[in-house]
């Protein structure tokens, strides 16, 4: 995960700076940066979908599906928590919309942007300005990651309450699942307007959620208490990840008109799902 993140930190060029330094190479640089980040976003979508349907939801079902609670009630409650998570993220984005100037409507095209992700505007100005405000989708992704890491902290601390061996195995399993997930999250933060170092710092800051989750589980001194919290937090987080992947990121990829690039994006999306499927099979 560290190697991949470092690769993109130093190899995704700052295209906005380069374009202003050499206007003759504007088109080539921006197209290259746009396509590179779109490929990474395609992998991110696959990783998020794979994480939701192959990891988070099955784990939530395993924690809450017991004969005492009733299977019908279990399935209904899990679905409601997913919908609640999705609607909560929709409400947050409605409450804090991205503000565009009246004469500019940014969209994903082959123009310039500081992270290699490209925006075009309807303005006639020949000098595009870098975005002054981070998109709300970036903060939503960070919120979802904090909640996800909280559940990981619950799982790790709860497993150590059982035994040291179970704790170490759970920690390794979570680390393996997080490798493709963190790479995709880095791309989503770049898309939202974070620069490369800010995206890396914000990703590291979400680890605080894991610490809080571990403290919560240890204070409860019971694995059952951690599992009860996980049973509703996991589907809620799944709804948030579904919203980010399908509402925020997929529309950008739908604007691709090059058949070759579209096929490559679909393959990378499938690759993201396949990686999560392989990790789930190996770990489980």
Short mmCIF file of C-alpha atoms in Angstrom, two decimals:
data_model
loop_
_atom_site.label_atom_id
_atom_site.label_comp_id
_atom_site.label_asym_id
_atom_site.label_seq_id
_atom_site.Cartn_x
_atom_site.Cartn_y
_atom_site.Cartn_z
CA UNK A 1 0.00 0.00 0.00
CA UNK A 2 2.84 2.37 0.93
CA UNK A 3 4.74 1.58 -2.30
CA UNK A 4 1.70 2.19 -4.49
CA UNK A 5 0.79 5.43 -2.71
CA UNK A 6 4.37 6.71 -2.99
CA UNK A 7 4.33 5.84 -6.70
CA UNK A 8 1.28 8.00 -7.32
CA UNK A 9 2.52 10.76 -5.01
CA UNK A 10 5.62 11.26 -7.13
CA UNK A 11 4.45 10.09 -10.57
CA UNK A 12 1.07 11.81 -10.96
CA UNK A 13 2.34 15.16 -12.33
CA UNK A 14 1.08 18.54 -11.24
CA UNK A 15 -0.43 19.28 -14.64
CA UNK A 16 -1.79 22.71 -13.85
CA UNK A 17 1.72 24.01 -13.09
CA UNK A 18 3.25 22.38 -16.12
CA UNK A 19 0.54 23.66 -18.41
CA UNK A 20 1.11 27.25 -17.38
CA UNK A 21 4.84 26.85 -17.74
CA UNK A 22 4.51 25.56 -21.29
CA UNK A 23 1.20 26.34 -23.00
CA UNK A 24 2.16 24.44 -26.15
CA UNK A 25 2.03 21.14 -24.26
CA UNK A 26 -1.28 21.95 -22.51
CA UNK A 27 -3.45 19.47 -24.37
CA UNK A 28 -1.03 16.54 -24.25
CA UNK A 29 -0.23 16.93 -20.56
CA UNK A 30 -3.83 17.34 -19.46
CA UNK A 31 -5.15 14.43 -21.50
CA UNK A 32 -2.43 12.18 -20.08
CA UNK A 33 -3.13 13.26 -16.51
CA UNK A 34 -6.89 12.96 -16.92
CA UNK A 35 -6.66 9.43 -18.31
CA UNK A 36 -4.20 8.32 -15.63
CA UNK A 37 -6.44 9.43 -12.80
CA UNK A 38 -9.57 8.04 -14.48
CA UNK A 39 -7.89 4.63 -14.56
CA UNK A 40 -7.08 4.86 -10.89
CA UNK A 41 -10.67 5.94 -10.17
CA UNK A 42 -11.94 2.92 -12.11
CA UNK A 43 -9.90 0.66 -9.85
CA UNK A 44 -11.23 2.62 -6.86
CA UNK A 45 -14.84 1.96 -7.87
CA UNK A 46 -14.17 -1.75 -8.21
CA UNK A 47 -12.41 -1.81 -4.86
CA UNK A 48 -15.27 -0.02 -3.11
CA UNK A 49 -17.94 -2.27 -4.65
CA UNK A 50 -15.91 -5.38 -3.85
CA UNK A 51 -15.33 -4.18 -0.31
CA UNK A 52 -19.05 -3.56 0.22
CA UNK A 53 -20.48 -6.76 -1.27
CA UNK A 54 -17.65 -9.20 -0.51
CA UNK A 55 -16.38 -7.95 2.85
CA UNK A 56 -18.48 -5.41 4.78
CA UNK A 57 -21.98 -6.80 4.22
CA UNK A 58 -21.05 -10.49 4.65
CA UNK A 59 -19.26 -9.59 7.88
CA UNK A 60 -22.30 -7.67 9.09
CA UNK A 61 -24.55 -10.63 8.30
CA UNK A 62 -22.21 -12.98 10.17
CA UNK A 63 -22.27 -10.78 13.27
CA UNK A 64 -26.03 -10.30 13.46
CA UNK A 65 -27.50 -13.44 11.91
CA UNK A 66 -28.43 -15.60 14.90
CA UNK A 67 -31.42 -17.91 15.46
CA UNK A 68 -32.43 -15.94 18.56
CA UNK A 69 -32.89 -12.67 16.66
CA UNK A 70 -34.70 -14.21 13.72
CA UNK A 71 -33.38 -14.30 10.17
CA UNK A 72 -36.23 -12.28 8.65
CA UNK A 73 -35.73 -9.43 11.10
CA UNK A 74 -31.97 -9.63 10.51
CA UNK A 75 -32.16 -9.24 6.73
CA UNK A 76 -34.66 -6.40 6.97
CA UNK A 77 -32.62 -4.46 9.54
CA UNK A 78 -29.40 -4.85 7.54
CA UNK A 79 -31.07 -3.50 4.42
CA UNK A 80 -32.49 -0.56 6.34
CA UNK A 81 -29.05 0.35 7.70
CA UNK A 82 -27.59 0.30 4.17
CA UNK A 83 -30.36 2.61 2.96
CA UNK A 84 -29.89 4.86 5.98
CA UNK A 85 -26.18 5.17 5.23
CA UNK A 86 -26.83 5.98 1.58
CA UNK A 87 -29.51 8.55 2.40
CA UNK A 88 -27.34 10.12 5.12
CA UNK A 89 -24.53 10.77 2.65
CA UNK A 90 -27.04 12.13 0.13
CA UNK A 91 -28.40 14.48 2.80
CA UNK A 92 -24.91 15.66 3.74
CA UNK A 93 -24.07 16.46 0.13
CA UNK A 94 -27.36 18.34 -0.25
CA UNK A 95 -26.64 20.34 2.89
CA UNK A 96 -23.11 21.25 1.77
CA UNK A 97 -23.21 21.48 -2.04
CA UNK A 98 -20.17 22.28 -4.15
CA UNK A 99 -20.35 25.95 -5.07
CA UNK A 100 -19.54 26.81 -8.69
CA UNK A 101 -19.37 30.30 -10.09
CA UNK A 102 -22.36 31.27 -12.29
CA UNK A 103 -20.31 31.31 -15.47
CA UNK A 104 -18.36 28.13 -14.84
CA UNK A 105 -19.59 24.57 -14.74
CA UNK A 106 -16.66 22.21 -14.17
CA UNK A 107 -16.77 18.76 -15.68
CA UNK A 108 -14.35 16.00 -16.50
CA UNK A 109 -12.63 16.68 -19.80
CA UNK A 110 -9.14 17.12 -21.17
CA UNK A 111 -8.33 20.44 -19.55
CA UNK A 112 -6.04 21.41 -16.71
CA UNK A 113 -6.17 20.66 -13.01
CA UNK A 114 -3.53 20.41 -10.35
CA UNK A 115 -3.85 16.70 -9.61
CA UNK A 116 -3.94 15.39 -13.13
CA UNK A 117 -7.72 15.30 -12.92
CA UNK A 118 -9.22 17.52 -15.54
CA UNK A 119 -12.01 20.02 -15.51
CA UNK A 120 -13.42 22.10 -18.30
CA UNK A 121 -15.43 25.28 -17.89
CA UNK A 122 -17.77 27.37 -19.99
CA UNK A 123 -15.79 30.49 -19.22
CA UNK A 124 -14.00 32.17 -22.07
CA UNK A 125 -10.90 32.88 -20.02
CA UNK A 126 -7.72 31.37 -21.37
CA UNK A 127 -6.16 31.03 -17.90
CA UNK A 128 -7.92 28.51 -15.69
CA UNK A 129 -7.63 28.95 -11.96
CA UNK A 130 -7.07 26.07 -9.56
CA UNK A 131 -10.09 25.09 -7.45
CA UNK A 132 -10.51 27.18 -4.31
CA UNK A 133 -12.72 24.71 -2.48
CA UNK A 134 -12.49 20.98 -1.88
CA UNK A 135 -15.48 19.03 -3.19
CA UNK A 136 -17.83 17.66 -0.56
CA UNK A 137 -17.31 14.16 -2.01
CA UNK A 138 -13.78 14.19 -0.61
CA UNK A 139 -15.01 14.89 2.91
CA UNK A 140 -17.74 12.26 2.56
CA UNK A 141 -15.09 9.71 1.61
CA UNK A 142 -13.03 10.66 4.66
CA UNK A 143 -16.10 10.33 6.88
CA UNK A 144 -16.87 6.88 5.49
CA UNK A 145 -13.26 5.84 6.03
CA UNK A 146 -13.32 7.04 9.63
CA UNK A 147 -16.44 4.96 10.30
CA UNK A 148 -14.91 1.98 8.49
CA UNK A 149 -11.71 2.26 10.52
CA UNK A 150 -13.82 2.48 13.68
CA UNK A 151 -15.27 -0.95 12.88
CA UNK A 152 -11.76 -2.26 12.20
CA UNK A 153 -10.68 -1.03 15.61
CA UNK A 154 -13.67 -2.79 17.15
CA UNK A 155 -12.74 -6.02 15.34
CA UNK A 156 -9.07 -5.92 16.29
CA UNK A 157 -9.64 -5.07 19.96
CA UNK A 158 -12.51 -7.54 20.24
CA UNK A 159 -10.42 -10.34 18.74
CA UNK A 160 -7.55 -9.64 21.15
CA UNK A 161 -10.05 -9.99 23.99
CA UNK A 162 -10.57 -13.58 22.78
CA UNK A 163 -6.89 -14.49 22.41
CA UNK A 164 -3.62 -13.07 21.15
CA UNK A 165 -3.56 -15.48 18.20
CA UNK A 166 -7.03 -14.48 17.03
CA UNK A 167 -6.06 -10.83 17.42
CA UNK A 168 -2.99 -11.12 15.22
CA UNK A 169 -4.88 -13.06 12.55
CA UNK A 170 -7.65 -10.45 12.49
CA UNK A 171 -5.11 -7.63 12.19
CA UNK A 172 -3.39 -9.29 9.22
CA UNK A 173 -6.73 -9.92 7.51
CA UNK A 174 -7.76 -6.27 7.87
CA UNK A 175 -4.41 -5.02 6.58
CA UNK A 176 -4.73 -7.18 3.46
CA UNK A 177 -8.22 -5.87 2.77
CA UNK A 178 -7.10 -2.27 3.23
CA UNK A 179 -4.32 -2.32 0.60
CA UNK A 180 -6.52 -1.89 -2.52
CA UNK A 181 -9.05 0.15 -0.55
CA UNK A 182 -6.55 2.83 0.48
CA UNK A 183 -5.20 3.14 -3.07
CA UNK A 184 -8.71 3.81 -4.34
CA UNK A 185 -9.42 6.30 -1.57
CA UNK A 186 -6.29 8.23 -2.51
CA UNK A 187 -7.59 8.61 -6.07
CA UNK A 188 -10.99 9.80 -4.83
CA UNK A 189 -9.35 12.47 -2.68
CA UNK A 190 -7.31 13.68 -5.66
CA UNK A 191 -10.51 13.90 -7.67
CA UNK A 192 -12.12 15.97 -4.91
CA UNK A 193 -9.39 18.60 -5.18
CA UNK A 194 -6.86 17.63 -2.52
CA UNK A 195 -3.22 17.90 -3.55
CA UNK A 196 -1.12 14.78 -3.28
CA UNK A 197 0.43 15.44 0.12
CA UNK A 198 -2.83 16.68 1.64
CA UNK A 199 -4.57 13.53 0.40
CA UNK A 200 -1.90 11.37 2.02
CA UNK A 201 -2.12 13.29 5.30
CA UNK A 202 -5.92 13.09 5.38
CA UNK A 203 -5.75 9.35 4.73
CA UNK A 204 -3.43 8.94 7.69
CA UNK A 205 -5.72 11.03 9.89
CA UNK A 206 -8.61 8.62 9.35
CA UNK A 207 -6.63 6.04 11.35
CA UNK A 208 -7.89 7.88 14.44
CA UNK A 209 -11.23 6.14 13.86
CA UNK A 210 -9.52 2.78 14.38
CA UNK A 211 -8.01 3.96 17.67
CA UNK A 212 -11.42 5.12 18.89
CA UNK A 213 -12.99 1.81 17.89
CA UNK A 214 -10.33 -0.13 19.77
CA UNK A 215 -10.82 2.04 22.86
CA UNK A 216 -14.57 1.48 22.69
CA UNK A 217 -14.17 -2.30 22.50
CA UNK A 218 -11.62 -2.39 25.32
CA UNK A 219 -13.79 -0.22 27.55
CA UNK A 220 -16.70 -2.61 26.98
CA UNK A 221 -14.40 -5.53 27.88
CA UNK A 222 -16.60 -7.79 25.80
CA UNK A 223 -16.39 -9.17 22.29
CA UNK A 224 -20.19 -9.40 22.22
CA UNK A 225 -20.49 -5.65 22.74
CA UNK A 226 -18.10 -4.98 19.86
CA UNK A 227 -20.02 -7.35 17.59
CA UNK A 228 -23.32 -5.66 18.44
CA UNK A 229 -21.93 -2.28 17.38
CA UNK A 230 -20.37 -3.75 14.24
CA UNK A 231 -23.70 -5.29 13.20
CA UNK A 232 -25.19 -1.88 12.34
CA UNK A 233 -22.04 0.20 11.67
CA UNK A 234 -20.89 -2.05 8.82
CA UNK A 235 -24.09 -1.81 6.71
CA UNK A 236 -24.29 1.93 7.40
CA UNK A 237 -20.72 2.32 6.10
CA UNK A 238 -21.60 0.14 3.10
CA UNK A 239 -24.35 2.57 2.14
CA UNK A 240 -21.87 5.45 2.33
CA UNK A 241 -19.33 3.67 0.13
CA UNK A 242 -22.04 2.80 -2.42
CA UNK A 243 -23.04 6.45 -2.60
CA UNK A 244 -19.46 7.61 -3.12
CA UNK A 245 -18.71 5.01 -5.80
CA UNK A 246 -21.94 5.14 -7.81
CA UNK A 247 -23.06 8.76 -7.36
CA UNK A 248 -19.82 10.72 -7.11
CA UNK A 249 -17.26 8.79 -9.16
CA UNK A 250 -19.09 6.76 -11.83
CA UNK A 251 -20.60 9.84 -13.57
CA UNK A 252 -17.08 11.10 -14.30
CA UNK A 253 -16.22 7.86 -16.07
CA UNK A 254 -19.46 7.96 -18.07
CA UNK A 255 -18.17 11.04 -19.91
CA UNK A 256 -15.40 9.02 -21.56
CA UNK A 257 -15.93 8.85 -25.33
CA UNK A 258 -12.81 6.93 -26.36
CA UNK A 259 -13.79 3.24 -26.77
CA UNK A 260 -10.30 2.03 -25.93
CA UNK A 261 -10.14 4.06 -22.72
CA UNK A 262 -13.68 3.00 -21.78
CA UNK A 263 -12.74 -0.66 -22.16
CA UNK A 264 -9.61 -0.13 -20.09
CA UNK A 265 -11.64 1.55 -17.35
CA UNK A 266 -14.10 -1.35 -17.25
CA UNK A 267 -11.22 -3.83 -17.04
CA UNK A 268 -9.67 -1.89 -14.16
CA UNK A 269 -13.04 -1.76 -12.40
CA UNK A 270 -13.29 -5.54 -12.72
CA UNK A 271 -9.70 -5.80 -11.53
CA UNK A 272 -10.60 -3.88 -8.37
CA UNK A 273 -13.50 -6.25 -7.69
CA UNK A 274 -11.30 -9.28 -8.43
CA UNK A 275 -8.60 -8.13 -6.00
CA UNK A 276 -11.16 -7.76 -3.20
CA UNK A 277 -12.68 -11.15 -4.09
CA UNK A 278 -9.28 -12.87 -3.98
CA UNK A 279 -8.39 -11.24 -0.68
CA UNK A 280 -11.75 -12.20 0.81
CA UNK A 281 -11.30 -15.81 -0.32
CA UNK A 282 -7.73 -16.03 0.97
CA UNK A 283 -8.43 -14.39 4.32
CA UNK A 284 -11.69 -16.22 4.99
#
